[in-house]
Structure formats: C-alpha cells, structure tokens
Coordinates of C-alpha atoms in Angstrom, one line a residue:
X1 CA 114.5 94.0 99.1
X2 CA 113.4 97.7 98.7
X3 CA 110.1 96.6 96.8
X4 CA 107.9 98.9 98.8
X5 CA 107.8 102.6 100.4
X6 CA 110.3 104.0 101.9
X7 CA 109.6 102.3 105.3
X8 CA 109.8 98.8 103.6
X9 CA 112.9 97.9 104.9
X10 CA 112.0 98.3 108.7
X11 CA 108.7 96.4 107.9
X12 CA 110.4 93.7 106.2
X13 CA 112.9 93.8 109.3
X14 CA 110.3 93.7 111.8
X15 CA 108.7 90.7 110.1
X16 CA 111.4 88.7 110.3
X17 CA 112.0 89.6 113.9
X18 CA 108.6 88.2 114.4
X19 CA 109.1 85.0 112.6
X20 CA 112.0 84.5 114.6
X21 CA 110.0 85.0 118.0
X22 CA 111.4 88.6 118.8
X23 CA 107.9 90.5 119.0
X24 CA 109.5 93.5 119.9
X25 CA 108.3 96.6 117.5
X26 CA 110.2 98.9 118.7
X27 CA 112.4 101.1 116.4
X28 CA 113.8 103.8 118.5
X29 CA 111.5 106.6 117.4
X30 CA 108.3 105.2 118.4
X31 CA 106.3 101.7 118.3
X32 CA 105.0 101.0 115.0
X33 CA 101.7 99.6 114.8
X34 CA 101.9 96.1 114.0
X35 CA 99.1 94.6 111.9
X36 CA 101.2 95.6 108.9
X37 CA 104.3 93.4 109.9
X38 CA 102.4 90.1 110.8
X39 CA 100.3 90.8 107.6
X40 CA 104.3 90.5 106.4
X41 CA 104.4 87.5 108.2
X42 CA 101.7 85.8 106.8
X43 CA 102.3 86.8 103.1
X44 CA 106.0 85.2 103.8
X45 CA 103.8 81.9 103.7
X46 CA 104.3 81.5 100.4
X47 CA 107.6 81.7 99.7
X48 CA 108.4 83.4 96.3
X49 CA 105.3 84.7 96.1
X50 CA 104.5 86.8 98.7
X51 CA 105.3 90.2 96.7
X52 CA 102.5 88.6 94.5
X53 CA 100.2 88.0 97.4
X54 CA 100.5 91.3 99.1
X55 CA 100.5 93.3 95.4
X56 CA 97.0 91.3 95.0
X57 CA 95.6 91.1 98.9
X58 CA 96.0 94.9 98.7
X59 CA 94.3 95.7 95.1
X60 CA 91.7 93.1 96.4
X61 CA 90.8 95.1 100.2
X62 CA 91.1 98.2 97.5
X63 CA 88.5 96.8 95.0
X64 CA 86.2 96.1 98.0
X65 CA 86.5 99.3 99.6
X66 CA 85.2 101.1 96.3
X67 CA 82.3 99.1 97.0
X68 CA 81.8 100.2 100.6
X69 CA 83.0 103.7 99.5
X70 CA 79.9 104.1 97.6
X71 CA 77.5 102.1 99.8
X72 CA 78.2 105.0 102.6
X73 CA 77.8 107.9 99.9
X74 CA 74.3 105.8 99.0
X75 CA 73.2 105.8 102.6
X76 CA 74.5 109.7 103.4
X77 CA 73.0 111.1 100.0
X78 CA 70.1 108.6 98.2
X79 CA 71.6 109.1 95.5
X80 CA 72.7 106.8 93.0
X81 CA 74.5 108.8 90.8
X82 CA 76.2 110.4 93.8
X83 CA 77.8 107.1 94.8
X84 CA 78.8 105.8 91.9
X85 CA 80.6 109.4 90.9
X86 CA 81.8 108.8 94.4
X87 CA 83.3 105.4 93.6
X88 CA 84.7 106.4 89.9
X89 CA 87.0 109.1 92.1
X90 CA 88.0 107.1 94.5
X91 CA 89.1 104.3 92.0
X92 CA 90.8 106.6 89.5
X93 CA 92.2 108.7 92.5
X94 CA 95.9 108.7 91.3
X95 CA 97.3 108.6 94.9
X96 CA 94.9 105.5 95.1
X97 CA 96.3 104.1 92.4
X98 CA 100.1 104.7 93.6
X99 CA 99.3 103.3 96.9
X100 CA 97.5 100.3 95.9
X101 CA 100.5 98.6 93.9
X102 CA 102.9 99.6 96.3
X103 CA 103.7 97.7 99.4
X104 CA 103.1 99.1 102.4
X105 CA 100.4 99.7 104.9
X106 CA 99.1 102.9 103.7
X107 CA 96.8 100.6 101.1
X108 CA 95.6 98.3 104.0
X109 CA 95.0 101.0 106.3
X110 CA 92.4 103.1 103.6
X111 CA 90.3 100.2 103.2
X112 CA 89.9 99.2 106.7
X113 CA 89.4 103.3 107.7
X114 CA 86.3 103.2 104.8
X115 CA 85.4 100.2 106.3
X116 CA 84.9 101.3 109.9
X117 CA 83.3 104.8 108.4
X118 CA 80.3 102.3 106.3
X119 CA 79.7 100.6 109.4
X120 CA 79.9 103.5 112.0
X121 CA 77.1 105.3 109.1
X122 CA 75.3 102.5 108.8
X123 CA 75.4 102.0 112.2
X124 CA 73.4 105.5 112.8
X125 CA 70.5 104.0 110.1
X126 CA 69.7 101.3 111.1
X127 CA 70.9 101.3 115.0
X128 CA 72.2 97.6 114.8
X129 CA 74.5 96.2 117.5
X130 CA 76.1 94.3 114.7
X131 CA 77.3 97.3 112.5
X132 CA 78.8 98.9 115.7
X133 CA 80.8 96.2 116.4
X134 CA 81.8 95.6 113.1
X135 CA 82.6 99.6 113.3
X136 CA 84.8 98.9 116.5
X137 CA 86.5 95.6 114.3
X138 CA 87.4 97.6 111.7
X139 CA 88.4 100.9 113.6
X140 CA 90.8 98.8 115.7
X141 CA 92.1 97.1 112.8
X142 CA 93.0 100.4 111.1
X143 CA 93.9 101.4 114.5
X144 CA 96.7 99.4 114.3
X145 CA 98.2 99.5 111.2
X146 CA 98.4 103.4 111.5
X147 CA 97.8 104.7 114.5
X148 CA 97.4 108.5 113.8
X149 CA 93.6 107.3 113.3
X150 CA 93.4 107.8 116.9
X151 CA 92.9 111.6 116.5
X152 CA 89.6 110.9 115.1
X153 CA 88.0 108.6 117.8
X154 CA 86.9 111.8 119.5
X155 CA 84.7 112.3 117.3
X156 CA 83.1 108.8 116.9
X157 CA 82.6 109.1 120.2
X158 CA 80.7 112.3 120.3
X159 CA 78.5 111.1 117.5
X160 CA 77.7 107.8 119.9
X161 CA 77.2 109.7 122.5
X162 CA 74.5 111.9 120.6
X163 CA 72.6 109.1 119.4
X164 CA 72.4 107.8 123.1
X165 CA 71.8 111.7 124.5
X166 CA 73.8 111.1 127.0
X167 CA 76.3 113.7 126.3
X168 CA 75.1 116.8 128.7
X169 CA 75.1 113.5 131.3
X170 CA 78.8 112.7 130.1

C-alpha cells in the first residue's frame, strides 16, 4: 500500500473516505487540497490497475507539459533553440524524472502549474478571453492539488492589472 511518497497513505485513506461518502479532508494539521484524492478515486475505477493508470496518467500530463514548457519559452524568447533546450531540461530534470513515476500529486500539480503559466503568457500575446480562462482552469486546478500556489496569485494579479492600467485606480 506504500506505493507512493511519503503522504501516500493519507491520500489513499482519504480516497477511500470518499468512495465511501465521508468527504471530509480533514487530517488534523490542515485540509489537504483535494483534486489529488478524487484523481485516487477515479484511478480506483479500474480495479487492479489503477497503480498502472496513475503511473501512466501522470507520465502522460508530464509528456504534455514538456510541450507547453517550450511553447511558453517559444513565445517569451523567439527562439527555437531556446525552447527546445528548455524542453530537453525539463524532461531529463532528474527530480522530474523521480516525481513523474512516483505517485503522488507533486507530478499532477507541475503540469497543471506550466499549464496555467502557457496560458497566463499567452494570454498577454495575444489578449484572448479564451487563454485567460483557460489560465484561471488550470490555476485553480493546480490550486487544488497544492495549495501553496496561492502565494503566487499576487502576482498574476498585478500582471492583469497592468495589462488593464488599472492598477494606480486599484
């Protein structure tokens, strides 16, 4: 049962607490964030398998967020060769290696926090309503599988409120 990191356990406990309707994510130290235990939830959908699920849903988000890792170093640089160095880090990055195989949210939470960044940068290119919401989908989303992220909205919200100049009115 001790599969993942080192807060496994309590995920795995949680999840079960939710399959059997207690939605309660309280631990005694604080409330975790809960997209990681009803991600637990669903993987438990396939029986036997969902170690294999997980292992794969998070080298899969991983994978993707390479993608959107470079796209964002394409769109703050114009350079090719910039991204693409960027990408080849961040996929051979040991600690993103570690991560990635090992179950638990700090895998899930990476890729949805690149996410929001491409969005919230593309966002400031090309000044589409769609990428800002897609930048508040994400942000939330990593938002609640860690919730430390929360430091940084400050600052995303500074940034919006310069590209509106409303900030000497705020």
């Amino acid at each position: 049962d001790n599969i993942g990191l080192g807060d496994w356990s309590r995920y795995n406990e949680q999840s079960n607490n939710i399959l059997e309707g207690n939605l309660n994510l309280n631990v005694n130290i604080f409330i975790v964030a809960p997209l990681f235990p009803y991600i637990l939830v669903f993987s438990n959908n396939f029986g036997d398998n969902h170690v294999f699920f997980l292992s794969n849903f998070q080298i899969i988000l991983s994978s993707i967020s390479v993608i959107y890792l470079s796209k964002s170093c394409f769109i703050l640089f114009k350079s090719k060769k910039k991204s693409l160095l960027c990408g080849y880090i961040f996929a051979f990055f040991p600690m993103t290696i570690y991560y990635t195989h090992i179950l638990g949210q700090e895998s899930i939470f990476q890729s949805l926090f690149i996410f929001s960044c491409y969005f919230y940068i593309k966002y400031f290119k090309t000044q589409g309503i769609k990428e800002l919401a897609l930048f508040g989908c994400f942000f939330s989303l990593a938002l609640l599988t860690k919730s430390h992220i929360m430091l940084i909205l400050p600052f995303f919200i500074i940034g919006l409120f310069l590209r509106f100049k409303i900030l000497k009115k705020t």
